[in-house]
């Protein structure tokens, strides 16, 4: 009945432009990127009974924080376990499924909010929506790489830029809808989630509607595939490796650490950026009167918004530059420049140099986004394109690990420093130095990357079966 | 097999432009809203 979703019915006909594929991918990623803006629901969801302030029986903020964490963990797991399925069924069915799961997850979560059943919100947004996140995240990667063998970084950067941009849409959309639906008796969260579920379900369907896979053997005009000479010189393979074989290689685990360390360094700071800038620059963000507190929080919110924009810009700019710089060189820049900037951040606080603090963090966050967006092309260079989506899915477990490790590192070290009597303005110094060390370790992991030994290469019969 | 996507002419170009517009308009709306917040940092 749903045959039109199959890979064989998705092959591009004459006249189809490959430039239709990035918007198809963006339609999915712009929606699932909403997960980064989920925190806008936290405060109103903690006041569902009290409406204007938390009341007995209302959900606590830590309990609500688990919704986001659960969604990210399930994203990693579903990408890891669903990657091979996505490769088999093709992008159309995968995007269609992701839309149903993510949109449906929001609808289930809205029912959980309406019935005041937190487990239903966990199940809806965290588990069902999280599966939609994982499947949706990897669904266009392999197809983009096959359409753009000449510019894989640009192509995957386009899609993954959408995931960064999703928060920029999701936050104001949720705020506007909650304002529209709220009343003296309701915070408006349940109808907002229901509306967003329907909007995202419809918008994500643009993906399966316009995405196509290239016909077998298709190549863009003028494209010269890499030769065995390029393989050694530029570390771009002409062979293919299956997902099962890839995870048994040293290179896969080096890249796992490359992604994990790059994400750990960025994600912890992203979550604490608002608090950090206020505590490191108390003169610029005063807290002496209620008006000053509100103004400082608004200005710090502006800083977080600026970070989100650079996170998004970094995804497309670094990933597309990596097509010229090479993936290994691009990550070498991320890790070396990132380590230096992190080590210098405490100095900006001590010298009250807010402008440099902001510039340093914008560069750091651009490289955080760039790390996400460049990794699919790096995988394609090392393992070939035949199962790059499935390999990418398995590598995303590094994101799930970093999603737990990064914030814990920043929060606990800050608290440890404060408990020892360190002033708030200096409480982040140790964390910054630890981040610099983590990035230095990432530099070494990236430096150790070498082309794969030929024993890992898939046999021609395996490639034929998977193509 | 080469350049499967080359033929189709202006009709293809229009479809591509429409597809990009559909995804870029909400993205630009989101960026615009974020920039309004960013302005508070510099005020």
Coordinates of C-alpha atoms in Angstrom, one line a residue:
Chain A
X1 CA 0.0 0.0 0.0
X2 CA 2.9 2.4 0.8
X3 CA 5.0 1.1 -2.1
X4 CA 5.7 4.6 -3.3
X5 CA 7.9 5.1 -0.2
X6 CA 10.2 2.3 -1.2
X7 CA 13.7 3.0 -2.5
X8 CA 13.0 1.5 -5.9
X9 CA 10.1 4.0 -6.3
X10 CA 12.3 6.9 -5.2
X11 CA 14.8 6.8 -8.1
X12 CA 15.2 10.2 -9.7
X13 CA 13.7 10.6 -13.2
X14 CA 15.2 12.6 -16.0
X15 CA 14.9 16.3 -15.2
X16 CA 15.3 16.0 -11.4
X17 CA 17.8 18.4 -9.9
X18 CA 20.1 17.2 -7.1
X19 CA 19.6 20.7 -5.5
X20 CA 16.1 19.4 -4.5
X21 CA 17.7 17.1 -2.0
X22 CA 19.2 19.7 0.5
X23 CA 15.8 21.4 1.0
X24 CA 14.2 17.9 1.5
X25 CA 16.8 17.3 4.2
X26 CA 16.3 20.8 5.7
X27 CA 12.6 20.2 5.9
X28 CA 13.3 17.3 8.3
X29 CA 16.2 18.8 10.2
X30 CA 14.6 22.2 10.8
X31 CA 11.8 20.4 12.5
X32 CA 13.7 17.9 14.6
X33 CA 16.1 20.6 15.6
X34 CA 13.2 21.9 17.8
X35 CA 14.6 19.6 20.5
X36 CA 17.3 22.2 21.3
X37 CA 14.4 24.6 22.1
X38 CA 12.5 22.2 24.3
X39 CA 13.6 24.1 27.4
X40 CA 11.1 26.9 26.6
X41 CA 8.4 24.5 27.9
X42 CA 10.2 23.8 31.2
X43 CA 9.0 26.8 33.2
X44 CA 5.3 26.7 32.0
X45 CA 5.2 22.9 32.5
X46 CA 6.4 23.4 36.1
X47 CA 3.3 25.6 36.7
X48 CA 0.5 23.6 35.1
X49 CA -1.5 23.6 38.3
X50 CA -0.4 26.9 39.9
X51 CA -0.4 28.7 36.5
X52 CA 1.5 31.8 37.6
X53 CA 3.8 30.0 40.1
X54 CA 4.6 26.3 41.0
X55 CA 2.0 24.8 43.3
X56 CA 1.9 21.5 45.2
X57 CA 1.6 18.6 42.7
X58 CA 3.3 20.6 39.9
X59 CA 6.2 18.9 38.2
X60 CA 9.8 19.9 39.3
X61 CA 12.3 21.4 36.9
X62 CA 14.8 18.5 37.4
X63 CA 12.0 16.0 36.6
X64 CA 11.2 18.0 33.4
X65 CA 14.9 18.1 32.5
X66 CA 14.8 14.4 31.9
X67 CA 12.5 14.8 28.9
X68 CA 15.3 16.5 26.9
X69 CA 18.0 14.1 28.1
X70 CA 15.8 11.1 27.3
X71 CA 15.1 12.4 23.8
X72 CA 18.9 12.9 23.1
X73 CA 19.8 9.4 24.5
X74 CA 17.0 7.8 22.4
X75 CA 18.2 9.8 19.4
X76 CA 21.6 8.3 19.7
X77 CA 20.3 4.7 20.2
X78 CA 17.7 4.9 17.4
X79 CA 20.3 6.3 15.0
X80 CA 22.7 3.5 16.0
X81 CA 20.2 0.7 15.7
X82 CA 18.1 2.1 12.9
X83 CA 20.9 3.1 10.6
X84 CA 21.0 -0.1 8.7
X85 CA 17.2 0.0 8.3
X86 CA 17.4 3.5 6.9
X87 CA 20.1 2.4 4.4
X88 CA 17.9 -0.5 3.3
X89 CA 14.5 1.3 2.9
X90 CA 15.9 4.6 1.5
X91 CA 15.4 8.2 2.5
X92 CA 11.7 8.5 1.6
X93 CA 10.4 5.8 4.0
X94 CA 12.8 6.9 6.6
X95 CA 11.8 10.6 6.5
X96 CA 8.1 9.6 6.4
X97 CA 8.6 7.4 9.5
X98 CA 10.6 10.2 11.3
X99 CA 7.8 12.6 10.6
X100 CA 5.2 10.3 12.0
X101 CA 7.3 9.6 15.1
X102 CA 8.4 13.1 15.8
X103 CA 5.0 14.7 15.1
X104 CA 3.2 11.9 16.9
X105 CA 5.6 12.2 19.9
X106 CA 4.6 15.8 20.3
X107 CA 0.9 14.9 20.1
X108 CA 1.4 12.1 22.8
X109 CA 3.3 14.6 24.9
X110 CA 0.5 17.1 24.6
X111 CA -1.9 14.5 25.9
X112 CA 0.5 13.8 28.8
X113 CA 0.5 17.5 29.7
X114 CA -3.4 17.8 29.4
X115 CA -3.8 14.7 31.6
X116 CA -1.0 15.7 33.9
X117 CA 0.8 12.4 33.4
X118 CA 4.6 12.9 33.3
X119 CA 5.3 9.4 32.2
X120 CA 3.2 10.0 29.1
X121 CA 5.3 13.1 28.3
X122 CA 8.5 11.0 28.7
X123 CA 7.0 8.3 26.5
X124 CA 5.7 10.8 23.9
X125 CA 8.5 13.3 23.5
X126 CA 11.4 11.3 25.0
X127 CA 10.9 7.9 23.5
X128 CA 8.6 8.1 20.5
X129 CA 9.8 11.6 19.5
X130 CA 13.4 10.6 20.3
X131 CA 13.1 7.7 17.8
X132 CA 11.9 10.3 15.2
X133 CA 14.9 12.5 16.0
X134 CA 17.4 9.6 15.4
X135 CA 15.8 8.3 12.2
X136 CA 15.2 11.8 10.9
X137 CA 18.8 12.9 11.7
X138 CA 20.4 10.2 9.6
X139 CA 17.7 9.8 6.9
X140 CA 19.2 12.2 4.4
X141 CA 22.9 11.8 5.0
X142 CA 23.6 8.8 2.8
X143 CA 21.5 10.2 0.0
X144 CA 23.1 13.6 0.1
X145 CA 26.6 12.1 -0.1
X146 CA 25.5 10.0 -3.1
X147 CA 24.1 13.1 -4.9
X148 CA 27.1 15.2 -4.0
X149 CA 30.2 13.1 -4.3
X150 CA 32.1 16.2 -5.4
X151 CA 31.0 18.3 -2.4
X152 CA 29.9 16.0 0.5
X153 CA 30.8 18.5 3.2
X154 CA 28.6 21.2 1.6
X155 CA 25.7 18.8 1.2
X156 CA 25.7 17.3 4.6
X157 CA 26.5 20.7 6.1
X158 CA 23.3 22.1 4.5
X159 CA 21.2 19.4 6.2
X160 CA 22.8 19.5 9.6
X161 CA 22.7 23.3 9.6
X162 CA 19.0 22.8 9.7
X163 CA 19.3 20.9 13.0
X164 CA 21.1 23.9 14.4
X165 CA 18.5 26.3 12.9
X166 CA 15.6 24.3 14.3
X167 CA 15.9 25.8 17.7
X168 CA 15.8 29.3 16.2
X169 CA 12.3 28.4 14.8
X170 CA 11.1 26.1 17.6
X171 CA 11.6 28.6 20.5
X172 CA 9.7 31.6 19.1
X173 CA 7.0 29.4 17.6
X174 CA 6.4 27.7 21.0
X175 CA 6.5 31.1 22.8
X176 CA 4.0 32.6 20.3
X177 CA 1.6 29.7 20.5
X178 CA 1.7 29.5 24.3
X179 CA 0.9 33.2 24.4
X180 CA -2.0 32.6 22.1
X181 CA -3.4 29.6 24.0
X182 CA -2.7 30.7 27.6
X183 CA -5.5 32.0 29.8
X184 CA -6.2 32.5 33.5
X185 CA -6.8 28.8 33.8
X186 CA -4.1 27.4 31.5
X187 CA -0.5 27.9 30.6
X188 CA -1.3 26.8 27.0
X189 CA 1.4 24.1 26.9
X190 CA -0.9 21.2 25.8
X191 CA -2.5 22.9 22.8
X192 CA 0.9 24.4 21.8
X193 CA 2.4 20.9 21.7
X194 CA -0.6 19.5 19.8
X195 CA -0.4 22.4 17.2
X196 CA 3.4 22.0 16.9
X197 CA 3.0 18.3 16.4
X198 CA 0.6 18.8 13.5
X199 CA 2.7 21.6 12.0
X200 CA 5.9 19.6 12.2
X201 CA 4.3 16.4 10.9
X202 CA 3.0 18.4 7.8
X203 CA 6.3 20.3 7.3
X204 CA 8.4 17.2 7.6
X205 CA 6.3 15.5 4.9
X206 CA 8.0 17.9 2.4
X207 CA 11.1 15.7 2.8
X208 CA 9.6 12.4 1.5
X209 CA 7.6 14.3 -1.1
X210 CA 10.6 15.8 -2.9
X211 CA 13.6 13.6 -2.0
X212 CA 14.9 11.1 -4.6
X213 CA 17.8 8.7 -4.8
X214 CA 20.2 8.9 -7.8
X215 CA 20.1 6.1 -10.4
X216 CA 22.7 3.5 -10.0
X217 CA 26.1 4.7 -11.3
X218 CA 25.0 8.3 -11.6
X219 CA 27.7 10.9 -11.2
X220 CA 27.6 14.7 -11.6
X221 CA 28.9 16.2 -14.8
X222 CA 32.6 16.8 -14.7
X223 CA 33.2 14.9 -11.5
X224 CA 36.4 12.9 -11.4
X225 CA 36.2 10.1 -8.8
X226 CA 39.2 9.8 -6.4
X227 CA 42.0 7.6 -7.6
X228 CA 44.2 5.3 -5.6
X229 CA 46.8 8.1 -5.5
X230 CA 44.2 10.4 -3.8
X231 CA 43.5 7.6 -1.3
X232 CA 47.0 7.9 0.2
X233 CA 47.5 11.6 -0.3
X234 CA 44.1 13.1 0.7
X235 CA 42.8 10.1 2.8
X236 CA 39.8 9.7 0.6
X237 CA 39.0 6.0 0.0
X238 CA 37.9 4.6 -3.3
X239 CA 36.6 1.5 -1.5
X240 CA 33.6 0.7 0.7
X241 CA 33.2 -0.7 4.1
X242 CA 30.1 -2.2 5.7
X243 CA 28.7 -0.8 8.9
X244 CA 29.4 -4.1 10.7
X245 CA 33.0 -4.1 9.5
X246 CA 33.5 -0.3 10.2
X247 CA 32.8 -0.6 14.0
X248 CA 35.6 -3.2 14.3
X249 CA 38.2 -0.7 13.0
X250 CA 40.5 1.5 15.0
X251 CA 39.5 4.4 12.7
X252 CA 35.8 4.2 13.7
X253 CA 36.6 4.5 17.4
X254 CA 39.1 7.3 16.8
X255 CA 36.4 9.2 15.1
X256 CA 34.0 8.3 17.9
X257 CA 36.3 10.0 20.3
X258 CA 36.9 12.9 17.9
X259 CA 33.1 13.6 17.8
X260 CA 32.6 12.9 21.5
X261 CA 35.3 15.2 22.7
X262 CA 34.4 18.0 20.3
X263 CA 30.7 17.8 21.4
X264 CA 31.6 17.5 25.1
X265 CA 33.5 20.7 24.9
X266 CA 30.7 22.6 23.3
X267 CA 27.5 21.1 24.7
X268 CA 28.4 21.8 28.4
X269 CA 29.1 25.4 27.7
X270 CA 26.0 25.9 25.5
X271 CA 23.8 24.7 28.4
X272 CA 25.5 27.0 30.9
X273 CA 26.2 30.0 28.6
X274 CA 23.5 32.3 30.1
X275 CA 24.6 31.7 33.7
X276 CA 28.3 31.8 32.8
X277 CA 28.4 35.2 31.1
X278 CA 26.4 36.7 34.0
X279 CA 28.7 35.2 36.7
X280 CA 32.0 35.9 34.9
X281 CA 31.0 39.6 34.2
X282 CA 29.1 40.7 37.2
X283 CA 29.7 44.4 36.5
X284 CA 28.1 44.2 33.0
X285 CA 25.3 41.9 34.3
X286 CA 24.3 43.3 37.7
X287 CA 21.9 41.6 40.1
X288 CA 21.4 44.3 42.7
X289 CA 17.8 45.1 41.9
X290 CA 14.9 43.0 40.4
X291 CA 14.9 45.3 37.3
X292 CA 18.7 44.7 36.9
X293 CA 18.2 40.9 37.3
X294 CA 15.6 40.9 34.5
X295 CA 17.7 43.1 32.2
X296 CA 20.8 40.9 32.8
X297 CA 18.8 37.7 32.1
X298 CA 17.5 39.2 28.9
X299 CA 21.0 40.3 27.8
X300 CA 22.4 36.9 28.6
X301 CA 19.5 35.3 26.6
X302 CA 20.7 37.4 23.7
X303 CA 24.2 35.9 24.1
X304 CA 22.7 32.4 24.0
X305 CA 20.8 33.4 20.8
X306 CA 24.0 34.7 19.2
X307 CA 25.7 31.4 20.1
X308 CA 22.8 29.5 18.4
X309 CA 23.2 31.5 15.2
X310 CA 27.0 30.8 15.1
X311 CA 26.4 27.2 15.9
X312 CA 24.2 27.1 12.8
X313 CA 26.5 29.1 10.6
X314 CA 29.5 27.0 11.7
X315 CA 27.7 23.9 10.4
X316 CA 27.5 25.0 6.8
X317 CA 30.7 27.1 6.7
X318 CA 33.1 24.6 8.3
X319 CA 31.6 21.5 6.6
X320 CA 31.7 23.1 3.1
X321 CA 35.3 24.4 3.7
X322 CA 36.3 20.9 4.7
X323 CA 35.8 19.9 1.0
X324 CA 38.8 22.1 0.2
X325 CA 40.8 21.9 3.5
X326 CA 40.4 18.1 4.0
X327 CA 38.5 16.6 6.9
X328 CA 41.6 15.8 9.0
X329 CA 42.9 19.4 8.7
X330 CA 39.5 20.8 9.5
X331 CA 39.3 18.8 12.8
X332 CA 42.9 19.7 13.5
X333 CA 41.8 23.4 13.4
X334 CA 38.8 22.7 15.6
X335 CA 40.9 21.0 18.3
X336 CA 44.0 23.3 18.2
X337 CA 42.2 26.6 17.9
X338 CA 39.4 25.4 20.3
X339 CA 42.0 24.4 23.0
X340 CA 43.8 27.8 22.8
X341 CA 40.5 29.7 23.0
X342 CA 39.2 27.7 26.0
X343 CA 42.5 28.3 27.7
X344 CA 42.2 32.0 27.1
X345 CA 38.6 32.4 28.3
X346 CA 39.5 32.7 32.0
X347 CA 41.9 35.6 31.1
X348 CA 39.0 37.5 29.4
X349 CA 37.0 37.2 32.6
X350 CA 40.0 38.4 34.8
X351 CA 40.6 41.4 32.4
X352 CA 36.9 42.1 32.1
X353 CA 37.2 41.9 28.3
X354 CA 33.6 41.0 27.4
X355 CA 34.0 41.6 23.7
X356 CA 36.8 39.0 23.4
X357 CA 34.9 36.6 25.7
X358 CA 31.9 36.8 23.2
X359 CA 34.2 36.5 20.1
X360 CA 36.0 33.5 21.6
X361 CA 32.7 31.7 22.4
X362 CA 31.3 32.5 18.9
X363 CA 34.3 30.8 17.3
X364 CA 34.1 27.9 19.7
X365 CA 30.4 27.3 19.0
X366 CA 30.9 27.6 15.3
X367 CA 33.4 24.8 15.6
X368 CA 31.1 22.8 17.8
X369 CA 28.5 23.0 15.0
X370 CA 31.1 22.4 12.4
X371 CA 32.2 19.2 14.1
X372 CA 28.7 17.7 13.8
X373 CA 28.3 18.7 10.2
X374 CA 31.7 17.6 9.0
X375 CA 31.7 14.1 10.5
X376 CA 29.4 12.5 7.8
X377 CA 31.9 13.6 5.1
X378 CA 34.8 12.4 7.2
X379 CA 33.1 9.0 7.5
X380 CA 32.5 8.9 3.7
X381 CA 36.2 9.7 3.1
X382 CA 37.3 6.8 5.4
X383 CA 34.6 4.2 4.9
X384 CA 33.2 5.0 1.5
X385 CA 29.5 5.9 0.7
X386 CA 27.8 2.5 0.6
X387 CA 26.7 2.4 4.2
X388 CA 27.8 5.8 5.4
X389 CA 24.3 6.5 6.9
X390 CA 24.4 3.4 9.1
X391 CA 28.0 4.1 10.2
X392 CA 27.0 7.7 11.0
X393 CA 24.1 6.4 13.0
X394 CA 26.4 4.3 15.1
X395 CA 28.9 7.1 15.6
X396 CA 26.1 9.3 17.0
X397 CA 26.2 7.3 20.2
X398 CA 29.2 9.6 20.9
X399 CA 26.8 12.5 20.9
X400 CA 24.5 10.7 23.4
X401 CA 27.6 10.1 25.7
X402 CA 28.8 13.7 25.3
X403 CA 25.2 15.0 26.0
X404 CA 25.5 13.4 29.5
X405 CA 29.3 14.0 30.1
X406 CA 29.5 17.6 28.9
X407 CA 26.9 19.3 31.1
X408 CA 27.9 17.1 34.1
X409 CA 31.5 18.2 33.8
X410 CA 30.6 21.9 33.7
X411 CA 27.9 21.8 36.4
X412 CA 29.8 19.7 38.9
X413 CA 33.2 21.4 38.6
X414 CA 31.5 24.8 39.0
X415 CA 29.7 23.6 42.1
X416 CA 32.9 22.0 43.5
X417 CA 34.7 25.3 43.0
X418 CA 31.9 27.3 44.6
X419 CA 31.8 24.9 47.6
X420 CA 35.6 25.5 48.0
X421 CA 34.9 29.2 48.3
X422 CA 36.1 30.2 44.8
X423 CA 34.4 33.5 43.7
X424 CA 31.6 33.0 41.1
X425 CA 33.6 34.9 38.5
X426 CA 36.4 32.4 38.7
X427 CA 34.4 29.3 39.2
X428 CA 34.6 28.3 35.5
X429 CA 38.4 28.6 35.1
X430 CA 39.2 25.0 35.9
X431 CA 36.4 23.8 33.6
X432 CA 37.8 25.8 30.8
X433 CA 41.3 24.4 31.3
X434 CA 39.8 20.8 31.4
X435 CA 37.9 21.6 28.2
X436 CA 41.2 22.7 26.6
X437 CA 42.8 19.4 27.7
X438 CA 39.9 17.4 26.3
X439 CA 40.3 19.2 23.0
X440 CA 44.1 18.4 23.0
X441 CA 43.2 14.7 23.4
X442 CA 40.8 15.1 20.5
X443 CA 43.6 16.6 18.5
X444 CA 45.7 13.5 19.1
X445 CA 42.8 11.1 18.2
X446 CA 42.4 13.0 14.9
X447 CA 46.2 13.1 14.3
X448 CA 46.2 9.2 14.7
X449 CA 43.7 8.8 11.8
X450 CA 45.1 6.8 9.0
X451 CA 43.5 5.2 5.9
X452 CA 41.9 1.8 6.4
X453 CA 43.8 -1.4 5.8
X454 CA 42.4 -3.2 2.7
X455 CA 41.3 -6.2 4.8
X456 CA 38.4 -4.1 6.0
X457 CA 37.2 -3.3 2.4
X458 CA 33.9 -4.9 1.4
X459 CA 34.0 -7.5 -1.4
X460 CA 32.5 -6.6 -4.7
X461 CA 29.6 -9.0 -4.1
X462 CA 28.8 -7.3 -0.8
X463 CA 28.8 -3.9 -2.4
X464 CA 26.5 -5.1 -5.2
X465 CA 24.1 -6.6 -2.7
X466 CA 24.0 -3.3 -0.7
X467 CA 23.9 -0.9 -3.6
Chain B
X1 CA 25.4 7.7 -16.7
X2 CA 26.1 11.4 -16.4
X3 CA 24.2 14.6 -15.3
X4 CA 20.8 13.0 -14.9
X5 CA 19.6 16.3 -13.5
X6 CA 20.7 18.6 -16.2
X7 CA 17.6 18.5 -18.4
X8 CA 14.2 19.8 -17.4
X9 CA 14.9 23.5 -18.0
X10 CA 13.2 26.4 -16.3
X11 CA 10.5 24.1 -14.8
X12 CA 13.2 22.3 -12.8
X13 CA 14.7 25.6 -11.8
X14 CA 11.4 26.9 -10.5
X15 CA 10.8 23.8 -8.5
X16 CA 14.2 24.1 -6.9
X17 CA 13.7 27.7 -6.1
X18 CA 10.3 26.9 -4.6
X19 CA 11.7 24.1 -2.5
X20 CA 14.4 26.3 -1.1
X21 CA 12.0 29.2 -0.4
X22 CA 9.7 26.8 1.6
X23 CA 12.6 25.9 4.0
X24 CA 14.5 29.2 4.1
X25 CA 11.5 31.4 4.9
X26 CA 10.8 29.8 8.3
X27 CA 14.6 29.7 9.0
X28 CA 14.9 33.4 8.2
X29 CA 11.9 34.1 10.5
X30 CA 13.7 32.2 13.3
X31 CA 17.0 34.0 12.7
X32 CA 15.1 37.4 12.7
X33 CA 13.5 36.6 16.0
X34 CA 16.8 35.5 17.5
X35 CA 18.5 38.7 16.3
X36 CA 15.8 40.7 18.1
X37 CA 16.9 39.0 21.3
X38 CA 20.6 39.4 20.5
X39 CA 20.0 43.1 20.3
X40 CA 19.4 43.1 24.1
X41 CA 23.0 42.0 24.7
X42 CA 24.3 45.1 23.0
X43 CA 21.8 47.6 24.4

